[in-house]
Short mmCIF file of C-alpha atoms in Angstrom, two decimals:
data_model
loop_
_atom_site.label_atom_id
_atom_site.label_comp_id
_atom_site.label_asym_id
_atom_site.label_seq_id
_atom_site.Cartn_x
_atom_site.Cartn_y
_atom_site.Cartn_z
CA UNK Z 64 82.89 92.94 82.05
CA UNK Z 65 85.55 95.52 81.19
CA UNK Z 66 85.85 96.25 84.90
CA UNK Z 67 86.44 92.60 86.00
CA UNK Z 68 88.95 92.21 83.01
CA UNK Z 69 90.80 95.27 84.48
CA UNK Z 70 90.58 94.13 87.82
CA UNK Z 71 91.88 90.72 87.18
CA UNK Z 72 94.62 92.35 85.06
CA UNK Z 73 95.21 95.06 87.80
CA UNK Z 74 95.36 92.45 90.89
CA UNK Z 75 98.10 90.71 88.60
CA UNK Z 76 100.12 93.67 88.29
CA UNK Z 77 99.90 94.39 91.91
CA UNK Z 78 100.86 90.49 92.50
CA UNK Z 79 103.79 90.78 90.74
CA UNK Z 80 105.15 93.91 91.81
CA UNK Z 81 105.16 92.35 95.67
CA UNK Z 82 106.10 88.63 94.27
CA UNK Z 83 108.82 89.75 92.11
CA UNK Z 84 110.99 90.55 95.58
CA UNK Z 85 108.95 88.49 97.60
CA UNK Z 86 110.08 84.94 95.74
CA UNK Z 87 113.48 86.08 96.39
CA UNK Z 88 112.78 86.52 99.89
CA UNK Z 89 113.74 83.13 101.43
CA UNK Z 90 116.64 83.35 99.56
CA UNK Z 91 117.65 86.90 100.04
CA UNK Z 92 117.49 86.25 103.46
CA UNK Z 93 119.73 83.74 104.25
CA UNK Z 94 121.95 85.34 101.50
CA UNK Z 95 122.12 88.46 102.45
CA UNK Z 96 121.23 88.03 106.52
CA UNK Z 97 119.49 90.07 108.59
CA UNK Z 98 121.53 92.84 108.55
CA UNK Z 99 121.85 93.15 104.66
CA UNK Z 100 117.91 92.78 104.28
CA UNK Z 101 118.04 96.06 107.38
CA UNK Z 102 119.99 98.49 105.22
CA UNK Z 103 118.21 97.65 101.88
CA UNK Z 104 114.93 98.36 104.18
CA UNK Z 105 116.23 101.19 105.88
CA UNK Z 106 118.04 103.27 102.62
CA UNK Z 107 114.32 102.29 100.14
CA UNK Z 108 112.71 104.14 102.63
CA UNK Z 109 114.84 106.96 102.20
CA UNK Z 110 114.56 106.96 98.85
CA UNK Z 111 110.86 106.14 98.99
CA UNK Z 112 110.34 109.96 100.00
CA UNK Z 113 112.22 111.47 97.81
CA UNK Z 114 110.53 109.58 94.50
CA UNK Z 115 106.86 110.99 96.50
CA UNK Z 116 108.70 114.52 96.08
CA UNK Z 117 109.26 113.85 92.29
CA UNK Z 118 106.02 112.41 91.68
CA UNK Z 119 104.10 114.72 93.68
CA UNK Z 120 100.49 113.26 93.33
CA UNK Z 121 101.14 113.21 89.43
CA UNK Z 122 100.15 109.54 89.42
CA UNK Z 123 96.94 109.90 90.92
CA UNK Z 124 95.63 113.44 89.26
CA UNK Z 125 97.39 112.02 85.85
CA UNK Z 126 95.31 108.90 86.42
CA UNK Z 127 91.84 110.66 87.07
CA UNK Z 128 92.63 113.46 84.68
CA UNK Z 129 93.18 111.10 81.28
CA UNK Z 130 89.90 108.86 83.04
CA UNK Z 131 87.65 112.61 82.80
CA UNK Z 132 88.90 113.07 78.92
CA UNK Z 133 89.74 109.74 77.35
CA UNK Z 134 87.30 110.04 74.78
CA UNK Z 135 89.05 112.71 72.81
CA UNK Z 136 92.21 112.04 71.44
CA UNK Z 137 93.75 115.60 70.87
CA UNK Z 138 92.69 116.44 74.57
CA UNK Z 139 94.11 113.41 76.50
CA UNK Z 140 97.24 113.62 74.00
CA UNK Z 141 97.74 117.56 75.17
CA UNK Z 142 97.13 116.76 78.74
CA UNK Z 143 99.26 113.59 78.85
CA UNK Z 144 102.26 115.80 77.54
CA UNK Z 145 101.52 118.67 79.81
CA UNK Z 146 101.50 115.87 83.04
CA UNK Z 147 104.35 113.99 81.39
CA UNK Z 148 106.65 117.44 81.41
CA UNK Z 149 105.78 118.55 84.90
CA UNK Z 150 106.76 115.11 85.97
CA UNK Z 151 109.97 115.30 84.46
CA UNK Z 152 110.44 118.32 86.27
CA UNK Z 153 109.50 117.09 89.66
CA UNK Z 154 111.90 114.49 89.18
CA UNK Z 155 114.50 116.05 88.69
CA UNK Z 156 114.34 118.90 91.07
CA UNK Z 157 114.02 115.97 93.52
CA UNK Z 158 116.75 113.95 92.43
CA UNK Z 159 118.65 117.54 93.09
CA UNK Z 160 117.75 117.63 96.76
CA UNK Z 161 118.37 114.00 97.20
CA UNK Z 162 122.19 114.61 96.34
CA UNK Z 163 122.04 117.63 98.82
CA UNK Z 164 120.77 115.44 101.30
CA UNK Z 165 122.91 112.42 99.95
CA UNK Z 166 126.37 114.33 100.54
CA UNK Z 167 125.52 116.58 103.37
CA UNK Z 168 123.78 114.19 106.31
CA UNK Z 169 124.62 110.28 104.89
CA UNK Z 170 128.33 108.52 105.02
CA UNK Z 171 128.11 104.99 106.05
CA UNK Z 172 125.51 103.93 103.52
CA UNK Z 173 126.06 106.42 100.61
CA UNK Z 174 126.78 104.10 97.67
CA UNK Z 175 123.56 102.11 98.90
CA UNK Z 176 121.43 104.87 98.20
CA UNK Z 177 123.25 106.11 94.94
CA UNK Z 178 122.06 102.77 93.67
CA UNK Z 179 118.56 103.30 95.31
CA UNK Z 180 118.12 106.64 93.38
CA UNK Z 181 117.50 104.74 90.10
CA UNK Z 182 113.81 104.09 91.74
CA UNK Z 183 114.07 108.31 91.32
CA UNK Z 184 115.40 108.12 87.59
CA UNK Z 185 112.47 105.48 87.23
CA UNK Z 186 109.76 107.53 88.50
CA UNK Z 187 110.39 110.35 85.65
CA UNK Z 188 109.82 107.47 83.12
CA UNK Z 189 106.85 105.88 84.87
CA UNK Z 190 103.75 106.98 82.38
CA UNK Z 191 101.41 103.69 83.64
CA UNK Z 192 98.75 106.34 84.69
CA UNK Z 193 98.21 107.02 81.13
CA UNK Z 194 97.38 103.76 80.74
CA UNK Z 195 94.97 103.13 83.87
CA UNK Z 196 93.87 106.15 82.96
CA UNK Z 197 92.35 104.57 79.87
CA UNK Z 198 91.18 101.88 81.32
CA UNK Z 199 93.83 99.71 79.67
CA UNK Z 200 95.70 97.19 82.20
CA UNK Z 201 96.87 94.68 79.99
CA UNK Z 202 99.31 96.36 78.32
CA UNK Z 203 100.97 97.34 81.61
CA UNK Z 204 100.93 93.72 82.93
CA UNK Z 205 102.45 91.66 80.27
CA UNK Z 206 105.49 94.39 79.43
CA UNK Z 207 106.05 94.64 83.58
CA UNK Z 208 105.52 90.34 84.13
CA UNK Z 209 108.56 89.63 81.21
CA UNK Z 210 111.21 92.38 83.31
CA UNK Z 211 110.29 90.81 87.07
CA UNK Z 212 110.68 87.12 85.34
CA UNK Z 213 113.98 88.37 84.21
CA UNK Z 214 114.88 90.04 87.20
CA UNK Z 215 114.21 87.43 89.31
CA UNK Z 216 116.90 84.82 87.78
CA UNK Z 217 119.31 87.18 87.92
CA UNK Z 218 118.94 87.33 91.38
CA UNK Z 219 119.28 84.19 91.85
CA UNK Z 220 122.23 84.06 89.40
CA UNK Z 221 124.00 87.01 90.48
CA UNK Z 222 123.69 87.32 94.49
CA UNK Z 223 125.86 84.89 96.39
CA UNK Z 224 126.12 86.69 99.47
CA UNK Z 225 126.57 89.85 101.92
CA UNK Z 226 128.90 91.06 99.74
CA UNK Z 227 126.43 91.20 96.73
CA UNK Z 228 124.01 93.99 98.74
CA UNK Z 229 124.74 96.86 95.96
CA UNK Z 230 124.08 94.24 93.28
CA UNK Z 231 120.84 93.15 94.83
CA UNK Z 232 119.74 96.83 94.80
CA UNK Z 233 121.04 97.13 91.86
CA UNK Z 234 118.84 94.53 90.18
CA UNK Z 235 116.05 96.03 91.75
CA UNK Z 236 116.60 99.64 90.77
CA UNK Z 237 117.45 98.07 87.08
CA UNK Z 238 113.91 96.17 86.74
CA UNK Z 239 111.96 99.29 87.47
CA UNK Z 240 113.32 101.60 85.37
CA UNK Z 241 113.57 99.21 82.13
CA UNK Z 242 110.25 97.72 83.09
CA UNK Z 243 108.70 101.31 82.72
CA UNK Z 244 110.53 102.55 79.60
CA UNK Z 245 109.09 99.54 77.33
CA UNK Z 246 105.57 101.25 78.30
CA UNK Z 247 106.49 104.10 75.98
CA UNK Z 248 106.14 102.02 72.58
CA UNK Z 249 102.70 101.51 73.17
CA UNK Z 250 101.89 105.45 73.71
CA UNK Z 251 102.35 105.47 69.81
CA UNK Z 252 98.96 104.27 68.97
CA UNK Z 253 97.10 106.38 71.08
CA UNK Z 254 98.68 109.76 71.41
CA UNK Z 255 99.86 112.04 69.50
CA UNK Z 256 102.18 114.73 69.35
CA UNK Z 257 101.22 118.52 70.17
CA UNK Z 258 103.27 121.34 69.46
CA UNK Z 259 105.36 122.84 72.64
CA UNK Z 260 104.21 126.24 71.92
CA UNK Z 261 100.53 125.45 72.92
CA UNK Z 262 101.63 122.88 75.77
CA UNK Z 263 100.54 124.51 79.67
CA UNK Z 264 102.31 122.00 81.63
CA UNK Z 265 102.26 123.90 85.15
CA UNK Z 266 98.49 124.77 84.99
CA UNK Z 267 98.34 121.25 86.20
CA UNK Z 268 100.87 121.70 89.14
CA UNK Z 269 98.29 123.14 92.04
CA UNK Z 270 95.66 120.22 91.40
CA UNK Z 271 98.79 117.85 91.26
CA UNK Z 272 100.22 119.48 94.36
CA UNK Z 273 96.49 118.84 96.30
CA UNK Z 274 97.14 115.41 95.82
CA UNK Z 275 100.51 115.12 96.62
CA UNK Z 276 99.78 115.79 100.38
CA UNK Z 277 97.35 112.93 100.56
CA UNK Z 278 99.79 110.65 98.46
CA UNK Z 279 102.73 111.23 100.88
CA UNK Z 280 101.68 110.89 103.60
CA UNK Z 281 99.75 107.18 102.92
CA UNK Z 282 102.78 106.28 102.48
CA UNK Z 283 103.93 107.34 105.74
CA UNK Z 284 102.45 103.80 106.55
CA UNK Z 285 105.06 102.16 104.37
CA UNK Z 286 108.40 103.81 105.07
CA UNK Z 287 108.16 105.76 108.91
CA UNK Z 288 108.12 102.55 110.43
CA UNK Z 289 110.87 101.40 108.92
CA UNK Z 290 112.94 104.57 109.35
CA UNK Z 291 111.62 104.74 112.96
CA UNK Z 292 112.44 101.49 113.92
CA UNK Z 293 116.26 101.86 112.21
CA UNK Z 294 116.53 104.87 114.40
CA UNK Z 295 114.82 103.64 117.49
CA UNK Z 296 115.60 100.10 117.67
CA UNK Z 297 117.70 98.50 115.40
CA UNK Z 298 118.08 97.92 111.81
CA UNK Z 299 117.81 93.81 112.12
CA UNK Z 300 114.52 95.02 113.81
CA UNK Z 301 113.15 97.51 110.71
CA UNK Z 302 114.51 94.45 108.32
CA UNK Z 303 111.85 91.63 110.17
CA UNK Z 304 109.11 94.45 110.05
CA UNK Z 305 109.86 95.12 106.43
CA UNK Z 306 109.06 91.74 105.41
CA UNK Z 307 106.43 90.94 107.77
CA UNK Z 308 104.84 93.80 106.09
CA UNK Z 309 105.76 92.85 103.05
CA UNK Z 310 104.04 89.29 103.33
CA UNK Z 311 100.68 91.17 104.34
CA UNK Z 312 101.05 93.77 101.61
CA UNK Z 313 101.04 90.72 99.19
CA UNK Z 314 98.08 89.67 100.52
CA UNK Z 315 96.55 92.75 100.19
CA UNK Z 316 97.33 93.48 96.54
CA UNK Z 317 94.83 91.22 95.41
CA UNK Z 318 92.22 93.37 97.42
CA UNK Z 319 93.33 97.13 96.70
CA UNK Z 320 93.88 96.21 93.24
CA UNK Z 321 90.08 97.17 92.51
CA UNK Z 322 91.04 100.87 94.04
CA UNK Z 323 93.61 101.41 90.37
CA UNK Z 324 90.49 99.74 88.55
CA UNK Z 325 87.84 101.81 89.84
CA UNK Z 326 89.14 105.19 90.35
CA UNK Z 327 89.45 105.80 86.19
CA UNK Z 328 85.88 104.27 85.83
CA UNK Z 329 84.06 106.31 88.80
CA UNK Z 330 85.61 109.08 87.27
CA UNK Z 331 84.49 108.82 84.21
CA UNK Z 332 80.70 108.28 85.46
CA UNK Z 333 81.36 111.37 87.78
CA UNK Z 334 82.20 113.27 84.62
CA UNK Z 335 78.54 111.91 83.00
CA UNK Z 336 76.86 112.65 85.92
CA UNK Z 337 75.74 109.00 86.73
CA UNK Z 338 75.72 109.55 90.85
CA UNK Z 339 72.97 106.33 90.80
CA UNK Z 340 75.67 104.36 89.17
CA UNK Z 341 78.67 105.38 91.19
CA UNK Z 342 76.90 104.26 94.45
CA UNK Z 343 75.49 100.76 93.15
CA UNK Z 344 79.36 100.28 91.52
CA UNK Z 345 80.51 101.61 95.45
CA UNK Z 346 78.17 99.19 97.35
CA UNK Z 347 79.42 95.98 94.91
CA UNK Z 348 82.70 97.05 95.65
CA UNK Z 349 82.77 97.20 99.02
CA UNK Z 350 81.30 93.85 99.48
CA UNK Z 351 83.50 92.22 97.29
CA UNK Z 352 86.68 93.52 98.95
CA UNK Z 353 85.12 92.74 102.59
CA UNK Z 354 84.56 88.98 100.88
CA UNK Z 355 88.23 89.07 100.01
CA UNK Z 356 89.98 90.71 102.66
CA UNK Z 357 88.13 89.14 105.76
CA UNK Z 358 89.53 85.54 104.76
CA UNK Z 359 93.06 86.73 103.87
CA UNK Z 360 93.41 88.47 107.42
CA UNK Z 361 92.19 85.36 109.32
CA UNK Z 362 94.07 82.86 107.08
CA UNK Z 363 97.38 84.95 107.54
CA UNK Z 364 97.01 85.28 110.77
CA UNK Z 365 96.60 81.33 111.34
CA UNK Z 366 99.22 80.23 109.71
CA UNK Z 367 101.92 83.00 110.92
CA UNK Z 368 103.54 81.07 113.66
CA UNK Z 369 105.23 78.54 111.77
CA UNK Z 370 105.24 80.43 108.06
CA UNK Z 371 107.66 82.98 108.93
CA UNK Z 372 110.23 80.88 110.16
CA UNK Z 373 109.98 78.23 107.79
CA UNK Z 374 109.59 80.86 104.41
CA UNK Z 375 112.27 83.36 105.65
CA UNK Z 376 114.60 80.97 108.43
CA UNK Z 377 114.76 81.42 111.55
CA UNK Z 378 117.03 84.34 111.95
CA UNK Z 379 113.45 86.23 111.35
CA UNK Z 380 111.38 84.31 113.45
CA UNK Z 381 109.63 87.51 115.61
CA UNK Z 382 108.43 88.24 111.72
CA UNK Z 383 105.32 85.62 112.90
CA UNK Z 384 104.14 87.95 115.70
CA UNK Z 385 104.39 90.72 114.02
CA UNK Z 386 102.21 89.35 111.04
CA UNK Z 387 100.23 88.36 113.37
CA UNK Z 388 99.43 91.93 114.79
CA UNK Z 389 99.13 93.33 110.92
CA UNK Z 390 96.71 90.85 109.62
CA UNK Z 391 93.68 93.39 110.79
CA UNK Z 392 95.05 96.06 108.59
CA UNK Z 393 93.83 93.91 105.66
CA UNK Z 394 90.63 94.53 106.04
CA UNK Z 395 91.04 97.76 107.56
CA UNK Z 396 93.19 98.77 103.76
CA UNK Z 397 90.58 97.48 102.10
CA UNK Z 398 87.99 99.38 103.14
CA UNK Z 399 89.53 102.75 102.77
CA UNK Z 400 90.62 101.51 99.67
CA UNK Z 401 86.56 101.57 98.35
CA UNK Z 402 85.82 104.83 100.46
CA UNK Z 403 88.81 107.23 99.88
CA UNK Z 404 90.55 105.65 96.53
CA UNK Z 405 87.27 104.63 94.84
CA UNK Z 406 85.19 107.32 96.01
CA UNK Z 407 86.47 110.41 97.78
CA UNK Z 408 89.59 110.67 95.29
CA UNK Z 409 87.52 110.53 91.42
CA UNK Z 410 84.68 112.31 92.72
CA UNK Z 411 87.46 115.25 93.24
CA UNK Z 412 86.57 114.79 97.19
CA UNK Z 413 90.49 115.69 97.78
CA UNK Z 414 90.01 117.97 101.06
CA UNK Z 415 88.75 115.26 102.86
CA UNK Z 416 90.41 112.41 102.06
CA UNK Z 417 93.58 114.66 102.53
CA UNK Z 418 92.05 114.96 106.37
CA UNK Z 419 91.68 111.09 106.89
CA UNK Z 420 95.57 110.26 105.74
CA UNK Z 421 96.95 113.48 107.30
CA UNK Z 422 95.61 112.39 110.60
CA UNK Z 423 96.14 108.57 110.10
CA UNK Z 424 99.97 110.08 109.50
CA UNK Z 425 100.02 111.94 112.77
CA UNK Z 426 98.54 109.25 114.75
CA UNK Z 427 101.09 106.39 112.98
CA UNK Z 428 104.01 108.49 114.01
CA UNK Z 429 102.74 109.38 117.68
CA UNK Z 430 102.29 105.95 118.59
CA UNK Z 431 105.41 104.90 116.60
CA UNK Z 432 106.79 107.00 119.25
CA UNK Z 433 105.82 105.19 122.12
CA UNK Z 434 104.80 101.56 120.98
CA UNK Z 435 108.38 100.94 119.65
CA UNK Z 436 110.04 101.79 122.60
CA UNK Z 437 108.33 99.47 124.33
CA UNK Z 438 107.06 96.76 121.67
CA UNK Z 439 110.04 97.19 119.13
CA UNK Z 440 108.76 95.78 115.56
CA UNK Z 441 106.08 94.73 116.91
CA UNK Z 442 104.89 98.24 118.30
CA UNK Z 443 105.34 99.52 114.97
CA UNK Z 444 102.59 96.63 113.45
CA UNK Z 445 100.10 97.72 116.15
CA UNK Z 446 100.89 101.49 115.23
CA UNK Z 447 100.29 100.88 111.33
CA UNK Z 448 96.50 98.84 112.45
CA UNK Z 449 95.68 101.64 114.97
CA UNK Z 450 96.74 104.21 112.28
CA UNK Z 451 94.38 102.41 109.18
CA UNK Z 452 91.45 102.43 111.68
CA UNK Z 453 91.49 106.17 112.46
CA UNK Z 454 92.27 106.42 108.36
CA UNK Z 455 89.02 104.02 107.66
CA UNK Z 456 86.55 105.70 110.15
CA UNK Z 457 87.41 109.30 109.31
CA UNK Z 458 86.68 108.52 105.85
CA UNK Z 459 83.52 106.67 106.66
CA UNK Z 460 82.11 109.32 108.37
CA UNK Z 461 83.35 111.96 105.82
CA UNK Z 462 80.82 109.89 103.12
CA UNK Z 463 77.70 109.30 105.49
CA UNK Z 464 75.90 112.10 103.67
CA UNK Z 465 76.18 110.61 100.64
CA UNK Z 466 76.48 106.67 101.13
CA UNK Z 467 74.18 104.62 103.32
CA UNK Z 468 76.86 103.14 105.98
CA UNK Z 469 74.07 100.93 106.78
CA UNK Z 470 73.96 99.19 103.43
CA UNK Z 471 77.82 98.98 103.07
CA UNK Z 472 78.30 97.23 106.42
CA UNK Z 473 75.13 95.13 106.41
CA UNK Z 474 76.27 92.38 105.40
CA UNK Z 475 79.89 92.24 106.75
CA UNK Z 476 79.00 90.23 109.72
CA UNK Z 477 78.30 86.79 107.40
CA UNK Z 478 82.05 87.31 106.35
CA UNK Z 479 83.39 87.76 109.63
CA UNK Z 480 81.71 84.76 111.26
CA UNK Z 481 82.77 82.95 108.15
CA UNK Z 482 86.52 84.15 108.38
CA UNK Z 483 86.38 83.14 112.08
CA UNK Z 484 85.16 79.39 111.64
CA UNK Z 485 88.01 79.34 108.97
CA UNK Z 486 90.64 80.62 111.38
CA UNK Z 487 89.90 78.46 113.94
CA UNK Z 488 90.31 75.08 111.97
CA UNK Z 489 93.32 76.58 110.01
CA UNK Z 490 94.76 77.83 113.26
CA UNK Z 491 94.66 74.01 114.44
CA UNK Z 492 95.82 72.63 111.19
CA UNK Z 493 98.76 75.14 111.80
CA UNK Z 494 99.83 73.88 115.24
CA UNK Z 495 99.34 70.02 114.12
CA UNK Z 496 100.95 70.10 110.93
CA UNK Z 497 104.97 70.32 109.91
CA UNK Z 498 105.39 73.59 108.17
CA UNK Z 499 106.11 72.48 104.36
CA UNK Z 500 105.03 73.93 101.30
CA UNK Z 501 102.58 70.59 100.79
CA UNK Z 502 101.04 70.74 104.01
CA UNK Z 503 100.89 75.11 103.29
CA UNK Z 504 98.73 73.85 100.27
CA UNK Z 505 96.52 71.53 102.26
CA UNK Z 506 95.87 74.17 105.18
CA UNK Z 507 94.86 76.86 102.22
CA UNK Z 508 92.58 74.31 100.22
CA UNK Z 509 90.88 73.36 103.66
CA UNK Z 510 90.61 77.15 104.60
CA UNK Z 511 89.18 77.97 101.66
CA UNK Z 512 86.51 75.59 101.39
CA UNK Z 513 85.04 75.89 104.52
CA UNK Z 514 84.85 79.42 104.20
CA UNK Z 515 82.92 79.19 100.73
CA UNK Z 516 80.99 76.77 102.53
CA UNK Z 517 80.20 79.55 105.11
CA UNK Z 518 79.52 82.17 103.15
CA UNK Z 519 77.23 80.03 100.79
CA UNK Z 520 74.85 78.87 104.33
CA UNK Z 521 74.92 82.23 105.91
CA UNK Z 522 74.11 83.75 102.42
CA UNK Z 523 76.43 86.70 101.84
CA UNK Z 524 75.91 88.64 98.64
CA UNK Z 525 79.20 87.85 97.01
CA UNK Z 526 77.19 84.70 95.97
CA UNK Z 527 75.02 86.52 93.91
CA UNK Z 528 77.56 88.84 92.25
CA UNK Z 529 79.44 85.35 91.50
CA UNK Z 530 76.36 84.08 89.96
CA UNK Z 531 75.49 87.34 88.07
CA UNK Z 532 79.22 87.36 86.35
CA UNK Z 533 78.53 83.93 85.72
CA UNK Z 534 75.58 83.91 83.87
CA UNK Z 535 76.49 87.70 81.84
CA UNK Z 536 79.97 85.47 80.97
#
């Protein structure tokens, strides 16, 4: 019960992280145009590498490490100090290079991405792996859900136009740091305070640094495409990719937030010594995601045409095809998600999960190269699902001595031919129908019903986890 709890708690966060920006996005849009929504795109992703730098897999080892020794106080409080220090570190020494880079190589957007560097300054503060950690999502949700709510009107209150870019990014920058300094009240009741004298805080920096490789460059996925497609094409072109993928990253927080959920409690069974247990809680979870994920790429994908248009305007209407191309990389996320977050990463499997994103990188990048060229944003969604697939079947094969890839992929057919029937009647809904939010509502209802109905005739296992949950509530 604990788990669902945190998962439910976990896929809010993740909700609200992408909807906080994302309910702003119709009006962003037309607000701040194409070309305003490009350079916000284009100097985040900037900035996106330089935060990695300062965090330095810190998140993830700070995450696992608090999971292995959460149920002594004096240990978790020295470690969380010794992780908290080192990150404070990393930050800044980034933040250092970041002004190198700032006022050696960047002129036409510099006071853009002084503003952006507050998502650096909010990194040193972030301590939410403490928290996930110990299992405890709740506290990180409601804190975070009050700052986006508040964030959000003043949005909408404060930017009028093109002119209003800096305070847009300003807003944004603003939300993240406040909304992870009011975490930091709540350490008070669960850690205390060790002396500096005994405190080792850069014994931790080599396992940190193991994970930092595997950390950046997943999120080559997120930002090269962007910064490829600025440089390559145009940056009107990296703005419709960045909230194409946007859309389908929204889709797919409800999915990947059992990865935050899971790692802390795998690792915490790997630490007991409960291998039986880890590969029942595995096989659950990869069902469960395939049972979410499978619908959300087929429904996206149907109702794509007229969506982007309608939610962002028609100045972004190529967003539509280029959802469209993405969807796959739904499931494809997903997946990985249960085999490299959920499994390689707690069981301290680093080296090879390292391998799967380090070549996933290489191969985003190389076809980056030659599908955007060609394809433009839409090259770049075909390079992110070709990219997740080589990540997803490296990482499959790097587990096939100790999972049975027969039993995780049994069952995935029932969801597939269920996702399919769905897209096809959505898909015709979609073409019939006058894009509104009512008739959005109707064509999700209706997609979701038949594929329950699907699922519940071809007898996919999701039915019995339902019912289990059901009768344990």
């Amino acid at each position: 019960m604990k788990v669902i709890k945190n998962y439910l708690y976990n896929m809010s966060y993740q909700i609200l992280v992408l909807l906080a920006p994302l309910i702003t996005v119709p009006y962003v849009a037309r607000v701040l145009g194409s070309h305003g929504v490009g350079v916000n795109s284009y100097t985040n992703s900037w900035i996106t590498f330089f935060l990695l730098l300062g965090q330095m897999g810190i998140a993830l080892y700070g995450n696992r490490e608090i999971a292995y020794h959460r149920d002594n106080k004096l240990d978790r409080s020295k470690i969380f100090w010794e992780i908290e220090i080192l990150q404070a570190l990393t930050i800044m020494f980034a933040y250092v290079v970041f002004l190198i880079f700032l006022f050696r190589f960047s002129h036409a957007q510099r006071p853009f991405f002084l503003i952006q560097s507050l998502l650096i300054v909010a990194g040193g503060l972030d301590v939410s792996w403490y928290f996930m950690g110990m299992e405890d999502f709740k506290k990180t949700v409601l804190r975070n859900a009050v700052i986006k709510i508040v964030s959000i009107a003043l949005i909408f209150a404060l930017v009028k136009g093109p002119d209003d870019l800096g305070r847009y990014i300003l807003l944004l920058g603003m939300s993240q740091v406040v909304g992870n300094l009011t975490l930091w009240p709540y350490l008070k009741e669960s850690v205390q305070f060790i002396k500096i004298s005994i405190l080792r805080p850069f014994k931790h920096f080599y396992p940190a640094l193991l994970l930092f490789i595997p950390t950046i460059t997943t999120q080559v996925y997120l930002v090269v495409n962007r910064i490829m497609l600025g440089r390559l094409d145009s940056i009107i072109a990296a703005g419709q990719f960045d909230y194409a993928d946007k859309i389908t990253k929204l889709v797919l927080a409800v999915v990947t937030a059992t990865g935050s959920v899971m790692l802390p409690h795998i690792a915490h069974k790997f630490a007991d010594g409960d291998v039986r247990g880890i590969r029942q809680s595995l096989y659950n979870s990869f069902d469960f995601v395939t049972a979410l994920a499978v619908p959300m790429m087929f429904g996206l994908a149907a109702i794509s045409t007229s969506f982007a248009p309608w939610f962002l305007g028609n100045e972004f209407a190529p967003t539509a095809k280029i959802m469209f191309i993405e969807s796959p990389a739904i499931v494809l996320i997903a997946w990985s998600n249960v085999t490299g977050t959920q499994y390689l990463m707690p069981v301290n499997r680093v080296k090879e999960f390292t391998a799967s994103v380090a070549v996933g990188a290489a191969v985003n990048i190389v076809c980056n190269l030659f599908l955007i060229e060609v394809f433009g944003a839409n090259g770049a969604a075909l390079a992110t699902v070709i990219s997740e697939f080589v990540v997803t079947a490296l990482q499959i094969y790097f587990i096939r001595t100790t999972i049975r890839r027969r039993q995780l992929f049994k069952y995935t057919w029932k969801y597939i031919v269920s996702g399919g029937v769905m897209f096809i009647v959505v898909y015709r809904l979609n073409s019939m129908m006058h894009m509104n939010l009512t008739n959005l509502i109707i064509q999700v209802i209706i997609g979701s019903i038949i594929y329950i109905i699907c699922i519940f005739f071809t007898g996919a296992p999701i039915i019995a986890q339902l019912k289990n949950f059901v009768s344990k509530k």
